[in-house]
Amino acid sequence: MTRDTWILEDEGPAAAAKYETLFALANGYRCLRGENPFLATERGGSFIAGVFDKSDAQVLELVNAPDPQGLKVYLDYEAVQANEEGAKNYKRTLDMERGLVESAIVFKSKTGNILELRHEKFVSIANVHRWAERITFKALNFSRRILMESTIDGTGCNAVGHPLDCAKHYEVSGTHGFKPGICLSAVTNERRIEIAEASVIACEDQGACLNLLRLRQGRESITEVYELKLEQGREVTVWRFGATFCSRETPGFLAGACERELASFRKDGYCGELSAHEKAWHKKWDAIDVRIEGDDLAQRSLRFNLFHLASSAPSGDSRSSIGAKGLHGEGYKGHVFWDTETFMFPFFLHTQAEVARDLLLYRFMTLEGARANAAASGCQGARFAWESADDGIETTPRWGVDYAGNHVRIWTGDIEVHINADISYAILAYYRATGDRVFMKDYGLQMLLEIARFWAGFVKADTHGKSFSIKNVIGPDEFHEHVDDNAYTNYLVRWAFGKTLEIAGDFENESPDSFAAIMERSGTAKLEFRRWKEVSEGLLLPKDEDTGVIEQFSGYFGLKEYPIREWDENDMPIWPAGLDVSKLGETTLIKQPDVVMLFAMLPEEFPRESKIVNYDFYEARTMHKSSLSPSIYSMVGLSLGKTSHAYRYFLTSIRTDLDDNQGNASLGIHAASMGGAWQSAVFGFGGFSLDAKGIPQFDPWLPEEWTSLSYAVKVGRAELRVRVSRESIRVESDMSLKVVVAGREIMLESGTPGTFPVAKCD
Ligand code: BGC
């Protein structure tokens, strides 16, 4: 396999804002947007996980924090820029294997001097407080000094240039010159979170040619200006060492912490940290990589998804989770949606279960907010926020813009309550895959119970009290608001009730003391169980008895049909002619899978024929206006033998940000789609699933482009390595366990791979 499938190349100035996202580097603690040292920054930014603030913005948002990346090189007093006359041989690449961005430029100044410059940047995943750059200069036809400016900028704000949304969330509390080295401290307006950014420049040549000329200390920024004496033909390497701290995790004087960190960073050296960072990535890739042979485009694109998804995971910090746009931009204000539990979670669960646990713990940490949300809807128990920031209080903006550009009320934060069932689902999936009883005892069961208490109060009984409805909600398809009995919500709620009662029963039998303590913590009385059972048995599950199509919500079948007949160059549906996009709720068009989501999540609950009928019906009406859509159609399609579209949907999903097929990649990555891409590769093509008892199943299928597919998954304490070729599947486990391959039960001995023929491929 070529190294090429690890490398992504920048397309240049025309797509600068998109590449600031695509080349952003994150380590779960922080993210530095992929600002291009040779281009003017378009949507720059620096984000620290969990640093939210509201100030005068509509809602709490992830703070676009002071940006330490300012770097300018001047040759003959002219800034070295790729888009200026004289810039030649410009190139920038993301190396996903090593976790770094490399750029190179040969720049000719107006005076005719030619400078060759190479730049490399990484945000360490070995020590999350560190980031660094290596800049190598070579004067090709001159000998003289050049100037270099290094800036920490505290002037930025969120939503720059947007008159209604822009907000400055912090004030700069001080700038410090370490001579050499600079530091800027800031404090957020409301939460009073302190942040300190520091950097220092050093030269390989120990001061021989690098001199600090000036320190510019502004009110909101700090800059060091260095001169670097170059001799024709001789390479000079300079490093910029960066350190970041924040009062969320570091007590005390942060500028002092930065100064100490920079000193030890310099001692460890650029290469020392880079090698620790590369080693950490090597280990991570060993756990997460999915190898596709025979299709370099799919391989590179899929790795791009895994790279950014893995970079977004909180680093051992259960107080933050992963936002819909990762840590990579301001999109969706850094908020956490169902995207995390439903789309990203399975990837972590089966590759790095400790991260999956942290993601669930984040929800536990926000329980108090969730209780307040439930109380606000007049219910007991917990209603997790549709959009969550740092405390779990609902943070969905109340106003937004529809597809027609109208200013509209956003209802998702009030009524897109299925998030509660999605969280139950993730807790149960975690328990099934890991058997982590301690988690269930300390956190999981309590959340399940508090969620169930919410539903018990939220449902509406009919006049006889025998059947129950969930009214006035939004399902995954957000084109339709204020609907009753959304099938996705009702099915999932019923299922979660059943599982919650089952696990509660197990705990009561096996550990009565801890069960009593959990019941108390969650405020649940045993009496409530009877009602839960009645509710789950009586919940309306809409369906058309003649066709077998599950009605997405009550009244959906009566809506107006607008057949989709045209697709754009990215294979995305075009709005049908004559449609009023401000009245989508009056049509059967849907934004993304809703009923079909159920087949991805609860496959064993529905007969195959029902899945096929529903898949065909709803696929034809799906506009894929959410990046969460294509991966589900790919994966569910594969499970139903609908292989012809599966590869196309998979490509759409893995190319979401690369092709910018939702048109907003500049605002951050589509992290849910990235999780969906992994699910489509491993659950879909790789055919991996766990049955209800947690036994691994494999039933793969390969598209004609692929000669093989390999991946690793963790189930409990076992790690399974799987390689699917066109003829066979090879499964190896580091623990003896039972697996089912293409329907056949097999006992795998630890360390002894089993190879089995496969019938399915193109
Ligand atoms: C989708 C939601 C998703 C949200 C954040 C919306 O466009 O409809 O399902 O949770 O984006 O990604």
Coordinates of C-alpha atoms and ligand atoms in Angstrom, one line a residue, residues 323-325 332 335-340 343-344 386-387 403 412 416 418 475-479 591-592 625-628 662 670-673, ligand 1:
G323 CA -19.1 18.6 19.2
A324 CA -20.9 18.1 15.9
K325 CA -18.0 19.9 14.2
Y332 CA -22.9 24.5 15.6
H335 CA -22.3 21.9 20.8
V336 CA -22.7 18.2 21.4
F337 CA -25.7 16.5 19.7
W338 CA -27.0 13.0 19.3
D339 CA -24.3 12.8 16.7
T340 CA -21.9 11.7 19.4
F343 CA -22.7 8.2 15.0
M344 CA -19.3 8.6 16.6
W386 CA -30.5 18.4 22.2
E387 CA -27.5 20.8 22.0
Y403 CA -33.6 27.0 3.5
T412 CA -35.2 21.2 18.1
E416 CA -36.2 16.9 19.6
H418 CA -35.1 11.4 20.9
G475 CA -37.6 13.0 14.9
P476 CA -34.2 12.7 13.2
D477 CA -35.8 14.1 10.0
E478 CA -36.0 17.8 11.0
F479 CA -38.1 18.8 7.9
K591 CA -33.9 15.5 5.4
Q592 CA -32.2 12.3 6.5
K625 CA -29.6 17.6 3.6
S626 CA -27.7 16.3 6.6
S627 CA -24.2 14.7 6.4
L628 CA -25.6 12.1 8.8
Q662 CA -22.7 20.0 2.5
H670 CA -18.7 16.7 10.1
A671 CA -17.8 14.5 12.9
A672 CA -21.0 12.4 12.9
S673 CA -20.5 11.6 9.2
Ligands
BGC1 C1 -29.1 17.2 11.6 C2 -29.0 16.6 12.9 C3 -27.7 16.8 13.5 C4 -27.2 18.2 13.5 C5 -25.8 18.4 13.9 C6 -28.6 18.7 11.6 O1 -28.5 19.2 10.4 O2 -30.4 17.2 11.0 O3 -29.4 15.3 12.9 O4 -27.7 16.3 14.8 O5 -27.3 18.7 12.2 O6 -24.9 17.6 13.1

